[in-house]
């Protein structure tokens, strides 16, 4: 591992100031992704700012919804009464991720910052990876790409975002609170992560020196009719081939008032198609409507040598997730 200086911050202001004062610094929370990447030589920060003593570990009611501090462990958020009661799709998504040990260490802010699990990105012996070495090419285009994107990819990168949590946050229209050298600002989930385009090395729309302080979940009257479905190669400790966060608002006759559908494992960011969700409004809940919406979401999907199976798999997963969500008693 390349040598770095270690700085401990005890407040948000300290952490932001330390980052502004040191070129090429990274914030360290649970370290479940960053430390691995540093050991492999993929991330080589000159300075590591430990933010684990910064008091950002509360879950509390806020503005009609719930605010989750950036340093709350994934396991605490998953099991908190407010989250279980009001946003069960987030609990399901968090518990589908990683392993119990990792969920105890990983923070909510760190989960947002997870980097892709593309094999070529993690292995510096491969020369071609535009995300690791901009301009070097993309080994996955003609290589092993079973886990890779079918939507929103570019010739520069076909990686997927690995998080389960972020898929649920997208469906819930969460807002990420950050603080940086220019003060605090809010970033809607839909704008937090980026598509690869020509700059796949940049995963998010955070500005230099900005630190995540909290995740806000808006008040939602229909959050209980929801389901997170994760399809993966084994039933535990595996990244999603395809995942779906589905949230439905139905009236007493079973007509859809509102639908939220976010996909994971298929793109460089959680994938939503608002027009497809709107097309469900006023329709009778059922497979015909769900299938039409799924096809609309997947219009334009493109498979590569090893992952074309994801297109029909995603269609079936969307229908199943909506069916399960609709069956929930609220
Ligand atoms: Fe690198 Fe992206 Fe290509 Fe993977 S898909 S090798 S992360 S450029």
mmCIF file of C-alpha atoms and ligand atoms in Angstrom:
data_model
loop_
_atom_site.group_PDB
_atom_site.id
_atom_site.type_symbol
_atom_site.label_atom_id
_atom_site.label_comp_id
_atom_site.label_asym_id
_atom_site.label_seq_id
_atom_site.Cartn_x
_atom_site.Cartn_y
_atom_site.Cartn_z
ATOM 1 C CA UNK A 1 0.000 0.000 0.000
ATOM 2 C CA UNK A 2 1.271 3.456 -0.859
ATOM 3 C CA UNK A 3 2.096 5.632 2.171
ATOM 4 C CA UNK A 4 -0.377 8.313 3.208
ATOM 5 C CA UNK A 5 -0.820 10.744 6.078
ATOM 6 C CA UNK A 6 -3.602 10.086 8.564
ATOM 7 C CA UNK A 7 -5.740 12.958 9.866
ATOM 8 C CA UNK A 8 -8.521 12.589 12.419
ATOM 9 C CA UNK A 9 -11.424 15.030 12.260
ATOM 10 C CA UNK A 10 -13.967 15.469 15.042
ATOM 11 C CA UNK A 11 -16.465 17.795 13.362
ATOM 12 C CA UNK A 12 -17.829 18.354 9.867
ATOM 13 C CA UNK A 13 -16.075 21.731 9.712
ATOM 14 C CA UNK A 14 -12.757 20.093 10.716
ATOM 15 C CA UNK A 15 -13.148 17.417 8.086
ATOM 16 C CA UNK A 16 -14.040 19.827 5.288
ATOM 17 C CA UNK A 17 -11.193 22.178 6.270
ATOM 18 C CA UNK A 18 -8.696 19.294 6.362
ATOM 19 C CA UNK A 19 -9.802 18.168 2.922
ATOM 20 C CA UNK A 20 -9.490 21.710 1.537
ATOM 21 C CA UNK A 21 -5.994 22.013 3.014
ATOM 22 C CA UNK A 22 -4.651 18.754 1.579
ATOM 23 C CA UNK A 23 -4.429 17.873 -2.081
ATOM 24 C CA UNK A 24 -5.600 14.371 -2.983
ATOM 25 C CA UNK A 25 -7.357 13.519 0.289
ATOM 26 C CA UNK A 26 -10.102 10.948 0.941
ATOM 27 C CA UNK A 27 -12.626 10.717 3.757
ATOM 28 C CA UNK A 28 -12.540 7.433 5.682
ATOM 29 C CA UNK A 29 -15.753 6.127 7.262
ATOM 30 C CA UNK A 30 -16.280 2.380 7.651
ATOM 31 C CA UNK A 31 -13.482 1.758 5.142
ATOM 32 C CA UNK A 32 -15.127 -1.371 3.742
ATOM 33 C CA UNK A 33 -14.479 -0.315 0.149
ATOM 34 C CA UNK A 34 -11.773 2.371 0.356
ATOM 35 C CA UNK A 35 -9.302 0.295 2.371
ATOM 36 C CA UNK A 36 -9.640 -2.649 -0.039
ATOM 37 C CA UNK A 37 -9.022 -0.328 -2.969
ATOM 38 C CA UNK A 38 -5.980 1.188 -1.246
ATOM 39 C CA UNK A 39 -4.527 -2.256 -0.526
ATOM 40 C CA UNK A 40 -4.897 -3.149 -4.196
ATOM 41 C CA UNK A 41 -3.322 0.111 -5.328
ATOM 42 C CA UNK A 42 -6.474 1.227 -7.136
ATOM 43 C CA UNK A 43 -6.994 4.179 -4.793
ATOM 44 C CA UNK A 44 -3.784 5.966 -3.758
ATOM 45 C CA UNK A 45 -4.744 9.039 -1.703
ATOM 46 C CA UNK A 46 -1.917 11.113 -0.240
ATOM 47 C CA UNK A 47 -4.051 11.904 2.821
ATOM 48 C CA UNK A 48 -6.790 9.965 4.627
ATOM 49 C CA UNK A 49 -9.184 11.980 6.794
ATOM 50 C CA UNK A 50 -10.783 9.744 9.414
ATOM 51 C CA UNK A 51 -14.332 11.037 9.992
ATOM 52 C CA UNK A 52 -15.505 8.227 12.265
ATOM 53 C CA UNK A 53 -15.456 10.575 15.328
ATOM 54 C CA UNK A 54 -17.661 13.150 13.595
ATOM 55 C CA UNK A 55 -21.135 13.052 15.237
ATOM 56 C CA UNK A 56 -23.224 12.071 12.207
ATOM 57 C CA UNK A 57 -24.733 8.885 13.597
ATOM 58 C CA UNK A 58 -28.352 9.749 14.380
ATOM 59 C CA UNK A 59 -31.583 8.634 12.761
ATOM 60 C CA UNK A 60 -34.368 11.102 13.497
ATOM 61 C CA UNK A 61 -37.638 12.471 12.202
ATOM 62 C CA UNK A 62 -37.048 15.496 9.993
ATOM 63 C CA UNK A 63 -39.374 17.704 7.913
ATOM 64 C CA UNK A 64 -42.106 15.068 7.757
ATOM 65 C CA UNK A 65 -39.659 12.338 6.801
ATOM 66 C CA UNK A 66 -36.532 10.827 8.335
ATOM 67 C CA UNK A 67 -32.922 12.052 8.338
ATOM 68 C CA UNK A 68 -30.184 9.400 8.518
ATOM 69 C CA UNK A 69 -26.704 10.610 9.511
ATOM 70 C CA UNK A 70 -23.966 9.768 7.038
ATOM 71 C CA UNK A 71 -22.034 7.697 9.588
ATOM 72 C CA UNK A 72 -24.944 5.484 10.678
ATOM 73 C CA UNK A 73 -23.902 1.861 10.034
ATOM 74 C CA UNK A 74 -25.941 0.089 7.370
ATOM 75 C CA UNK A 75 -27.130 -2.492 9.914
ATOM 76 C CA UNK A 76 -28.408 0.205 12.320
ATOM 77 C CA UNK A 77 -30.355 1.932 9.550
ATOM 78 C CA UNK A 78 -31.824 -1.360 8.324
ATOM 79 C CA UNK A 79 -33.089 -2.270 11.784
ATOM 80 C CA UNK A 80 -34.229 1.133 13.030
ATOM 81 C CA UNK A 81 -37.952 1.269 13.880
ATOM 82 C CA UNK A 82 -38.566 4.398 11.790
ATOM 83 C CA UNK A 83 -37.035 2.792 8.700
ATOM 84 C CA UNK A 84 -38.667 -0.614 9.184
ATOM 85 C CA UNK A 85 -42.063 1.001 9.720
ATOM 86 C CA UNK A 86 -42.066 3.713 7.051
ATOM 87 C CA UNK A 87 -39.511 2.646 4.447
ATOM 88 C CA UNK A 88 -39.364 -1.173 4.463
ATOM 89 C CA UNK A 89 -37.927 -1.210 0.928
ATOM 90 C CA UNK A 90 -34.785 0.418 2.364
ATOM 91 C CA UNK A 91 -34.550 -2.177 5.130
ATOM 92 C CA UNK A 92 -34.913 -4.980 2.561
ATOM 93 C CA UNK A 93 -32.281 -3.445 0.289
ATOM 94 C CA UNK A 94 -29.781 -2.873 3.095
ATOM 95 C CA UNK A 95 -30.197 -6.430 4.381
ATOM 96 C CA UNK A 96 -29.684 -7.781 0.860
ATOM 97 C CA UNK A 97 -26.237 -6.172 0.701
ATOM 98 C CA UNK A 98 -22.870 -7.640 1.683
ATOM 99 C CA UNK A 99 -22.640 -9.683 4.925
ATOM 100 C CA UNK A 100 -23.660 -8.931 8.542
ATOM 101 C CA UNK A 101 -20.057 -8.071 9.446
ATOM 102 C CA UNK A 102 -19.719 -5.644 6.542
ATOM 103 C CA UNK A 103 -23.111 -4.076 7.236
ATOM 104 C CA UNK A 104 -21.977 -3.428 10.829
ATOM 105 C CA UNK A 105 -18.941 -1.484 9.563
ATOM 106 C CA UNK A 106 -20.201 0.130 6.354
ATOM 107 C CA UNK A 107 -21.744 3.575 6.703
ATOM 108 C CA UNK A 108 -24.685 5.096 4.846
ATOM 109 C CA UNK A 109 -22.471 7.794 3.322
ATOM 110 C CA UNK A 110 -19.850 5.248 2.324
ATOM 111 C CA UNK A 111 -22.486 3.071 0.672
ATOM 112 C CA UNK A 112 -23.335 6.009 -1.603
ATOM 113 C CA UNK A 113 -19.650 6.278 -2.512
ATOM 114 C CA UNK A 114 -19.087 2.585 -3.316
ATOM 115 C CA UNK A 115 -17.150 2.027 -6.499
ATOM 116 C CA UNK A 116 -18.000 -0.493 -9.173
ATOM 117 C CA UNK A 117 -17.104 -4.142 -8.729
ATOM 118 C CA UNK A 118 -15.890 -4.490 -12.328
ATOM 119 C CA UNK A 119 -13.094 -7.088 -12.140
ATOM 120 C CA UNK A 120 -10.777 -5.061 -14.391
ATOM 121 C CA UNK A 121 -11.156 -1.958 -12.244
ATOM 122 C CA UNK A 122 -9.981 -3.901 -9.170
ATOM 123 C CA UNK A 123 -6.957 -5.477 -10.831
ATOM 124 C CA UNK A 124 -4.193 -3.028 -11.759
ATOM 125 C CA UNK A 125 -2.399 -5.773 -13.730
ATOM 126 C CA UNK A 126 -4.986 -5.091 -16.446
ATOM 127 C CA UNK A 127 -3.780 -2.087 -18.412
ATOM 128 C CA UNK A 128 -7.188 -1.241 -19.876
ATOM 129 C CA UNK A 129 -9.681 0.422 -17.559
ATOM 130 C CA UNK A 130 -10.846 3.960 -18.275
ATOM 131 C CA UNK A 131 -12.277 4.276 -14.785
ATOM 132 C CA UNK A 132 -8.937 3.451 -13.126
ATOM 133 C CA UNK A 133 -6.634 4.951 -15.771
ATOM 134 C CA UNK A 134 -8.532 7.473 -17.950
ATOM 135 C CA UNK A 135 -7.835 6.991 -21.655
ATOM 136 C CA UNK A 136 -6.549 3.415 -21.285
ATOM 137 C CA UNK A 137 -9.586 1.621 -22.800
ATOM 138 C CA UNK A 138 -12.195 -0.748 -21.413
ATOM 139 C CA UNK A 139 -11.240 -4.402 -21.036
ATOM 140 C CA UNK A 140 -14.825 -5.377 -20.149
ATOM 141 C CA UNK A 141 -16.235 -4.460 -23.589
ATOM 142 C CA UNK A 142 -14.782 -7.643 -25.090
ATOM 143 C CA UNK A 143 -13.966 -9.398 -21.841
ATOM 144 C CA UNK A 144 -15.879 -10.824 -18.893
ATOM 145 C CA UNK A 145 -18.959 -8.636 -18.540
ATOM 146 C CA UNK A 146 -21.592 -10.783 -16.834
ATOM 147 C CA UNK A 147 -22.129 -8.172 -14.088
ATOM 148 C CA UNK A 148 -22.063 -5.196 -16.434
ATOM 149 C CA UNK A 149 -24.518 -2.573 -17.656
ATOM 150 C CA UNK A 150 -27.326 -2.934 -20.164
ATOM 151 C CA UNK A 151 -28.574 0.656 -19.838
ATOM 152 C CA UNK A 152 -26.867 4.042 -19.945
ATOM 153 C CA UNK A 153 -23.391 2.674 -20.700
ATOM 154 C CA UNK A 154 -20.870 4.294 -23.044
ATOM 155 C CA UNK A 155 -18.033 2.967 -25.227
ATOM 156 C CA UNK A 156 -15.709 4.210 -22.473
ATOM 157 C CA UNK A 157 -17.219 2.138 -19.636
ATOM 158 C CA UNK A 158 -19.973 -0.428 -19.120
ATOM 159 C CA UNK A 159 -19.612 -0.769 -15.346
ATOM 160 C CA UNK A 160 -22.555 -0.939 -12.941
ATOM 161 C CA UNK A 161 -23.050 0.706 -9.582
ATOM 162 C CA UNK A 162 -22.906 -2.082 -6.970
ATOM 163 C CA UNK A 163 -25.111 -0.719 -4.172
ATOM 164 C CA UNK A 164 -28.455 -2.184 -3.122
ATOM 165 C CA UNK A 165 -29.166 0.680 -0.729
ATOM 166 C CA UNK A 166 -28.897 3.284 -3.475
ATOM 167 C CA UNK A 167 -31.571 1.529 -5.547
ATOM 168 C CA UNK A 168 -34.048 1.843 -2.680
ATOM 169 C CA UNK A 169 -32.989 5.454 -2.052
ATOM 170 C CA UNK A 170 -33.662 6.227 -5.719
ATOM 171 C CA UNK A 171 -37.173 4.775 -5.497
ATOM 172 C CA UNK A 172 -37.807 6.732 -2.294
ATOM 173 C CA UNK A 173 -36.505 9.954 -3.910
ATOM 174 C CA UNK A 174 -34.051 10.518 -1.083
ATOM 175 C CA UNK A 175 -31.981 13.683 -0.922
ATOM 176 C CA UNK A 176 -28.263 13.620 -0.073
ATOM 177 C CA UNK A 177 -27.049 16.415 2.202
ATOM 178 C CA UNK A 178 -23.438 17.478 1.718
ATOM 179 C CA UNK A 179 -21.093 20.114 3.049
ATOM 180 C CA UNK A 180 -18.084 21.508 1.281
ATOM 181 C CA UNK A 181 -15.783 24.516 1.113
ATOM 182 C CA UNK A 182 -18.697 26.580 -0.241
ATOM 183 C CA UNK A 183 -21.148 25.486 2.459
ATOM 184 C CA UNK A 184 -23.982 22.961 2.581
ATOM 185 C CA UNK A 185 -26.160 21.860 -0.330
ATOM 186 C CA UNK A 186 -28.731 19.165 -1.164
ATOM 187 C CA UNK A 187 -28.449 16.700 -4.052
ATOM 188 C CA UNK A 188 -31.508 14.664 -5.119
ATOM 189 C CA UNK A 189 -30.673 10.953 -5.467
ATOM 190 C CA UNK A 190 -31.437 11.073 -9.197
ATOM 191 C CA UNK A 191 -28.583 13.551 -9.635
ATOM 192 C CA UNK A 192 -26.075 12.117 -7.172
ATOM 193 C CA UNK A 193 -24.495 9.423 -9.372
ATOM 194 C CA UNK A 194 -23.405 9.944 -12.983
ATOM 195 C CA UNK A 195 -23.526 7.932 -16.164
ATOM 196 C CA UNK A 196 -20.048 7.110 -17.500
ATOM 197 C CA UNK A 197 -20.044 9.131 -20.733
ATOM 198 C CA UNK A 198 -16.475 10.112 -21.556
ATOM 199 C CA UNK A 199 -15.471 10.513 -17.902
ATOM 200 C CA UNK A 200 -16.133 7.157 -16.217
ATOM 201 C CA UNK A 201 -13.499 7.939 -13.607
ATOM 202 C CA UNK A 202 -16.006 10.355 -12.009
ATOM 203 C CA UNK A 203 -18.767 8.423 -10.242
ATOM 204 C CA UNK A 204 -20.764 11.215 -8.592
ATOM 205 C CA UNK A 205 -21.680 14.881 -8.883
ATOM 206 C CA UNK A 206 -19.958 15.748 -5.607
ATOM 207 C CA UNK A 207 -17.687 18.766 -5.975
ATOM 208 C CA UNK A 208 -14.063 18.582 -4.746
ATOM 209 C CA UNK A 209 -13.890 18.611 -0.954
ATOM 210 C CA UNK A 210 -17.603 17.949 -0.391
ATOM 211 C CA UNK A 211 -18.511 15.497 2.361
ATOM 212 C CA UNK A 212 -21.821 13.667 2.758
ATOM 213 C CA UNK A 213 -23.471 14.582 6.059
ATOM 214 C CA UNK A 214 -26.924 12.953 5.867
ATOM 215 C CA UNK A 215 -29.536 11.242 3.734
ATOM 216 C CA UNK A 216 -33.075 12.625 3.922
ATOM 217 C CA UNK A 217 -36.038 10.363 3.223
ATOM 218 C CA UNK A 218 -39.097 12.424 2.290
ATOM 219 C CA UNK A 219 -42.403 11.716 4.000
ATOM 220 C CA UNK A 220 -44.213 9.063 1.957
ATOM 221 C CA UNK A 221 -47.777 7.923 2.643
ATOM 222 C CA UNK A 222 -47.448 4.719 0.617
ATOM 223 C CA UNK A 223 -43.970 3.495 1.575
ATOM 224 C CA UNK A 224 -45.238 0.245 3.094
ATOM 225 C CA UNK A 225 -46.502 -1.325 -0.134
ATOM 226 C CA UNK A 226 -42.997 -2.017 -1.355
ATOM 227 C CA UNK A 227 -40.499 -4.737 -2.184
ATOM 228 C CA UNK A 228 -36.781 -5.026 -2.956
ATOM 229 C CA UNK A 229 -35.986 -7.972 -5.182
ATOM 230 C CA UNK A 230 -32.351 -8.914 -5.728
ATOM 231 C CA UNK A 231 -31.393 -11.543 -8.287
ATOM 232 C CA UNK A 232 -27.819 -12.779 -7.868
ATOM 233 C CA UNK A 233 -25.603 -15.762 -8.546
ATOM 234 C CA UNK A 234 -25.778 -16.995 -4.941
ATOM 235 C CA UNK A 235 -28.173 -16.182 -2.166
ATOM 236 C CA UNK A 236 -25.792 -14.295 0.082
ATOM 237 C CA UNK A 237 -22.793 -12.001 -0.208
ATOM 238 C CA UNK A 238 -23.068 -11.414 -3.949
ATOM 239 C CA UNK A 239 -23.689 -8.340 -6.043
ATOM 240 C CA UNK A 240 -26.930 -7.999 -7.981
ATOM 241 C CA UNK A 241 -27.244 -9.262 -11.524
ATOM 242 C CA UNK A 242 -30.496 -7.320 -11.507
ATOM 243 C CA UNK A 243 -32.353 -5.757 -8.603
ATOM 244 C CA UNK A 244 -35.648 -3.885 -8.355
ATOM 245 C CA UNK A 245 -36.983 -1.515 -5.714
ATOM 246 C CA UNK A 246 -40.731 -1.247 -6.232
ATOM 247 C CA UNK A 247 -43.097 1.014 -4.282
ATOM 248 C CA UNK A 248 -46.807 1.173 -5.105
ATOM 249 C CA UNK A 249 -49.733 3.330 -4.079
ATOM 250 C CA UNK A 250 -53.038 1.545 -4.783
ATOM 251 C CA UNK A 251 -56.598 2.650 -4.131
ATOM 252 C CA UNK A 252 -59.251 0.345 -2.626
ATOM 253 C CA UNK A 253 -60.194 -0.980 -6.078
ATOM 254 C CA UNK A 254 -56.627 -1.971 -6.873
ATOM 255 C CA UNK A 255 -56.011 0.922 -9.239
ATOM 256 C CA UNK A 256 -52.508 2.342 -9.271
ATOM 257 C CA UNK A 257 -52.243 5.893 -7.996
ATOM 258 C CA UNK A 258 -48.450 6.065 -8.098
ATOM 259 C CA UNK A 259 -45.583 3.704 -8.796
ATOM 260 C CA UNK A 260 -41.873 3.950 -8.170
ATOM 261 C CA UNK A 261 -39.547 1.463 -9.875
ATOM 262 C CA UNK A 262 -35.753 1.658 -9.577
ATOM 263 C CA UNK A 263 -33.355 -0.903 -11.014
ATOM 264 C CA UNK A 264 -29.915 -1.922 -9.757
ATOM 265 C CA UNK A 265 -27.195 -4.002 -11.394
ATOM 266 C CA UNK A 266 -28.046 -2.663 -14.844
ATOM 267 C CA UNK A 267 -26.395 0.762 -15.102
ATOM 268 C CA UNK A 268 -23.712 3.080 -13.742
ATOM 269 C CA UNK A 269 -26.370 4.498 -11.383
ATOM 270 C CA UNK A 270 -29.740 3.369 -10.039
ATOM 271 C CA UNK A 271 -32.041 3.385 -13.077
ATOM 272 C CA UNK A 272 -35.477 4.972 -13.150
ATOM 273 C CA UNK A 273 -37.732 5.887 -16.070
ATOM 274 C CA UNK A 274 -40.325 8.354 -14.728
ATOM 275 C CA UNK A 275 -42.456 8.146 -17.922
ATOM 276 C CA UNK A 276 -42.854 4.394 -17.421
ATOM 277 C CA UNK A 277 -43.870 4.950 -13.795
ATOM 278 C CA UNK A 278 -46.429 7.584 -14.860
ATOM 279 C CA UNK A 279 -47.813 5.202 -17.483
ATOM 280 C CA UNK A 280 -48.985 2.952 -14.632
ATOM 281 C CA UNK A 281 -51.111 5.659 -13.029
ATOM 282 C CA UNK A 282 -54.830 4.903 -13.340
ATOM 283 C CA UNK A 283 -54.203 1.328 -14.488
ATOM 284 C CA UNK A 284 -55.445 -1.783 -12.734
ATOM 285 C CA UNK A 285 -52.593 -3.354 -10.781
ATOM 286 C CA UNK A 286 -51.616 -6.599 -12.499
ATOM 287 C CA UNK A 287 -49.160 -8.371 -14.771
ATOM 288 C CA UNK A 288 -50.339 -6.775 -18.015
ATOM 289 C CA UNK A 289 -49.694 -3.261 -16.731
ATOM 290 C CA UNK A 290 -46.440 -4.265 -15.024
ATOM 291 C CA UNK A 291 -45.097 -5.973 -18.152
ATOM 292 C CA UNK A 292 -45.868 -2.951 -20.336
ATOM 293 C CA UNK A 293 -44.092 -0.676 -17.852
ATOM 294 C CA UNK A 294 -41.116 -3.058 -17.645
ATOM 295 C CA UNK A 295 -40.754 -3.053 -21.438
ATOM 296 C CA UNK A 296 -40.838 0.719 -21.430
ATOM 297 C CA UNK A 297 -38.121 0.854 -18.765
ATOM 298 C CA UNK A 298 -35.945 -1.533 -20.742
ATOM 299 C CA UNK A 299 -36.455 0.113 -24.147
ATOM 300 C CA UNK A 300 -32.970 0.754 -25.499
ATOM 301 C CA UNK A 301 -31.316 -1.847 -23.290
ATOM 302 C CA UNK A 302 -28.213 -3.310 -24.923
ATOM 303 C CA UNK A 303 -26.426 -6.482 -23.913
ATOM 304 C CA UNK A 304 -22.758 -7.397 -24.386
ATOM 305 C CA UNK A 305 -21.137 -10.789 -24.903
ATOM 306 C CA UNK A 306 -21.837 -12.089 -21.413
ATOM 307 C CA UNK A 307 -24.815 -10.187 -20.067
ATOM 308 C CA UNK A 308 -27.656 -10.109 -22.644
ATOM 309 C CA UNK A 309 -29.551 -12.461 -20.325
ATOM 310 C CA UNK A 310 -30.110 -9.461 -18.045
ATOM 311 C CA UNK A 311 -32.660 -7.896 -20.409
ATOM 312 C CA UNK A 312 -35.373 -10.579 -20.093
ATOM 313 C CA UNK A 313 -34.305 -11.171 -16.486
ATOM 314 C CA UNK A 314 -34.884 -7.503 -15.648
ATOM 315 C CA UNK A 315 -38.336 -7.572 -17.259
ATOM 316 C CA UNK A 316 -39.366 -10.580 -15.173
ATOM 317 C CA UNK A 317 -37.815 -9.096 -12.025
ATOM 318 C CA UNK A 318 -39.765 -5.834 -12.418
ATOM 319 C CA UNK A 319 -43.053 -7.724 -12.808
ATOM 320 C CA UNK A 320 -42.310 -9.934 -9.814
ATOM 321 C CA UNK A 321 -41.232 -7.048 -7.576
ATOM 322 C CA UNK A 322 -44.417 -5.122 -8.402
ATOM 323 C CA UNK A 323 -46.554 -8.220 -7.801
ATOM 324 C CA UNK A 324 -44.988 -8.734 -4.372
ATOM 325 C CA UNK A 325 -45.275 -5.028 -3.500
ATOM 326 C CA UNK A 326 -48.967 -5.021 -4.476
ATOM 327 C CA UNK A 327 -49.629 -8.052 -2.287
ATOM 328 C CA UNK A 328 -48.415 -6.333 0.899
ATOM 329 C CA UNK A 329 -51.119 -5.535 3.433
ATOM 330 C CA UNK A 330 -50.967 -1.910 4.604
HETATM 331 FE FE1 LIG B 1 -12.954 -0.129 -16.351
HETATM 332 FE FE2 LIG B 1 -15.504 0.550 -16.680
HETATM 333 FE FE3 LIG B 1 -14.350 -0.931 -18.509
HETATM 334 FE FE4 LIG B 1 -14.782 -1.963 -16.083
HETATM 335 S S1 LIG B 1 -16.342 -1.366 -17.518
HETATM 336 S S2 LIG B 1 -12.915 -2.139 -17.356
HETATM 337 S S3 LIG B 1 -14.569 -0.156 -14.794
HETATM 338 S S4 LIG B 1 -13.780 1.173 -17.952
#
